Short mmCIF file of C-alpha atoms in Angstrom, two decimals:
data_model
loop_
_atom_site.label_atom_id
_atom_site.label_comp_id
_atom_site.label_asym_id
_atom_site.label_seq_id
_atom_site.Cartn_x
_atom_site.Cartn_y
_atom_site.Cartn_z
CA MET A 1 0.05 0.09 -0.09
CA ASN A 2 1.41 3.38 -0.99
CA VAL A 3 0.73 6.65 0.97
CA ILE A 4 0.38 9.82 -1.14
CA VAL A 5 1.42 12.71 0.97
CA THR A 6 0.70 16.30 -0.19
CA GLY A 7 1.92 19.46 1.26
CA THR A 8 4.36 22.36 0.96
CA ALA A 9 7.87 22.94 1.54
CA SER A 10 8.96 26.24 2.89
CA TYR A 11 12.37 27.92 2.57
CA ASP A 12 14.00 30.99 4.15
CA ILE A 13 16.00 33.40 2.13
CA VAL A 14 19.35 34.02 3.65
CA GLY A 15 21.27 36.52 1.48
CA SER A 16 20.96 35.22 -2.05
CA ARG A 17 20.55 31.68 -0.94
CA TYR A 18 17.34 29.56 -0.11
CA THR A 19 17.56 27.43 2.92
CA PHE A 20 14.94 24.65 3.71
CA TRP A 21 12.98 25.35 6.79
CA ARG A 22 10.29 22.58 6.93
CA THR A 23 7.34 20.90 5.29
CA PHE A 24 3.68 21.32 5.90
CA ILE A 25 1.44 18.14 5.33
CA THR A 26 -1.80 19.02 3.97
CA SER A 27 -3.33 15.48 3.37
CA ASN A 28 -2.61 11.65 3.20
CA GLU A 29 -4.23 9.35 0.57
CA TYR A 30 -3.86 5.69 0.39
CA GLU A 31 -3.71 4.05 -2.90
CA GLY A 32 -6.20 1.29 -3.25
CA ILE A 33 -8.62 2.52 -0.67
CA PRO A 34 -11.47 4.43 -2.02
CA ASN A 35 -13.14 7.29 -0.31
CA PRO A 36 -16.57 6.78 0.96
CA THR A 37 -19.35 7.65 -1.38
CA ASN A 38 -23.01 8.56 -1.00
CA ALA A 39 -24.07 5.14 -1.11
CA ASP A 40 -21.47 4.41 1.70
CA VAL A 41 -22.98 7.36 3.69
CA ASN A 42 -26.51 5.96 3.28
CA ALA A 43 -25.38 2.50 4.36
CA LEU A 44 -23.61 4.04 7.47
CA LEU A 45 -26.82 5.99 8.30
CA GLU A 46 -28.66 2.64 8.54
CA LYS A 47 -25.80 1.19 10.59
CA PHE A 48 -25.35 3.83 13.03
CA GLY A 49 -28.58 5.67 12.83
CA LEU A 50 -29.46 9.43 12.37
CA GLU A 51 -28.80 10.37 16.13
CA LYS A 52 -25.12 9.27 15.95
CA PHE A 53 -24.62 11.17 12.48
CA MET A 54 -25.98 14.37 14.06
CA GLY A 55 -24.95 13.98 17.56
CA ASN A 56 -27.54 13.94 20.47
CA TYR A 57 -27.99 17.77 20.98
CA ARG A 58 -28.66 18.56 17.19
CA TYR A 59 -30.80 15.32 16.77
CA ASN A 60 -33.06 16.48 19.47
CA ARG A 61 -33.50 19.82 17.97
CA VAL A 62 -34.91 18.49 14.60
CA ILE A 63 -38.55 19.30 13.86
CA GLY A 64 -40.18 16.70 11.81
CA THR A 65 -37.72 14.73 9.50
CA VAL A 66 -34.41 15.50 8.04
CA GLU A 67 -34.98 16.72 4.53
CA SER A 68 -31.67 15.34 3.17
CA ILE A 69 -28.23 14.13 4.34
CA GLY A 70 -25.15 13.15 2.25
CA LEU A 71 -21.73 14.02 1.44
CA SER A 72 -21.00 17.67 1.43
CA GLU A 73 -20.08 19.63 -1.88
CA THR A 74 -16.50 19.57 -0.89
CA PRO A 75 -16.15 16.45 1.49
CA ASN A 76 -12.57 17.16 2.54
CA PHE A 77 -11.42 13.60 2.86
CA VAL A 78 -8.53 13.27 5.45
CA TRP A 79 -7.09 9.66 5.93
CA HIS A 80 -5.58 9.52 9.32
CA ASN A 81 -4.33 6.04 8.71
CA PRO A 82 -5.61 3.31 6.70
CA ASN A 83 -8.34 2.40 9.26
CA SER A 84 -9.56 6.09 9.97
CA VAL A 85 -11.03 8.64 7.75
CA SER A 86 -12.84 12.06 8.31
CA PHE A 87 -15.11 13.89 5.76
CA ASN A 88 -17.91 16.10 5.81
CA VAL A 89 -21.62 15.37 5.22
CA THR A 90 -24.31 18.19 5.00
CA ALA A 91 -27.88 17.80 6.52
CA ILE A 92 -30.92 19.98 5.70
CA TYR A 93 -33.52 20.22 8.24
CA ARG A 94 -35.70 22.48 10.37
CA GLU A 95 -34.27 23.07 13.81
CA ARG A 96 -35.93 24.31 17.06
CA THR A 97 -34.30 27.60 18.15
CA ASN A 98 -36.29 28.03 21.53
CA ASP A 99 -38.72 26.37 23.68
CA VAL A 100 -41.73 28.54 22.44
CA GLY A 101 -42.05 27.55 18.90
CA GLY A 102 -39.17 29.25 17.09
CA ASN A 103 -37.43 27.42 14.36
CA GLU A 104 -35.17 27.74 11.28
CA ARG A 105 -34.60 25.80 8.17
CA ILE A 106 -30.80 25.09 8.13
CA SER A 107 -28.09 23.44 6.37
CA GLN A 108 -25.54 21.92 8.93
CA VAL A 109 -22.26 20.44 7.95
CA PHE A 110 -21.00 17.58 10.30
CA GLU A 111 -17.46 16.24 10.21
CA ILE A 112 -17.82 12.54 10.47
CA ARG A 113 -14.82 10.36 11.45
CA LEU A 114 -14.96 6.61 10.87
CA TYR A 115 -12.89 3.92 12.52
CA ARG A 116 -12.51 0.13 11.72
CA THR A 117 -9.98 -2.65 12.91
CA ALA A 118 -8.37 -3.42 9.67
CA VAL A 119 -8.27 -2.33 5.89
CA GLY A 120 -11.22 -4.05 4.36
CA ALA A 121 -13.08 -4.50 7.46
CA GLU A 122 -16.59 -2.82 8.10
CA TRP A 123 -16.65 0.49 9.83
CA ASN A 124 -17.23 -0.16 13.48
CA ASN A 125 -17.33 3.25 15.12
CA MET A 126 -17.82 6.96 14.41
CA ILE A 127 -17.53 10.32 15.82
CA SER A 128 -19.55 13.43 14.59
CA THR A 129 -18.76 17.05 15.11
CA ALA A 130 -21.02 19.81 14.09
CA ARG A 131 -19.12 22.36 11.85
CA ASP A 132 -20.78 25.04 9.71
CA ARG A 133 -24.46 26.11 10.00
CA THR A 134 -26.16 27.98 7.44
CA VAL A 135 -29.76 29.48 7.81
CA LEU A 136 -31.77 28.85 4.76
CA LYS A 137 -34.86 30.76 3.43
#
């Protein structure tokens, strides 16, 4: 298995020479391990449930049903190692804003991190973190 590491190298200018300072890694990708697809997200929703995807707090503020949930327009896949990947999903739903009937239709981005025990094994755990929230009309 090959790891493709992308990033930038930084150099200092000392007089008329360039001196290497350090590298900044921006992402890792593993050849032969595909990124999760929308079909995978749907299967994970069935396995873990909507509450685990959204987190207890956000899930309990949903009014009605979630209109849609799937990979974000820019999922930002980050492979931490061959058995753990993070990416963004976006959910559109109506959220309760107070206890006297206030609500808003929102688009909420969640960063999902999946875990498994071995390459090729099923995902056996996940963590969800709420990120960007946009109020929709």
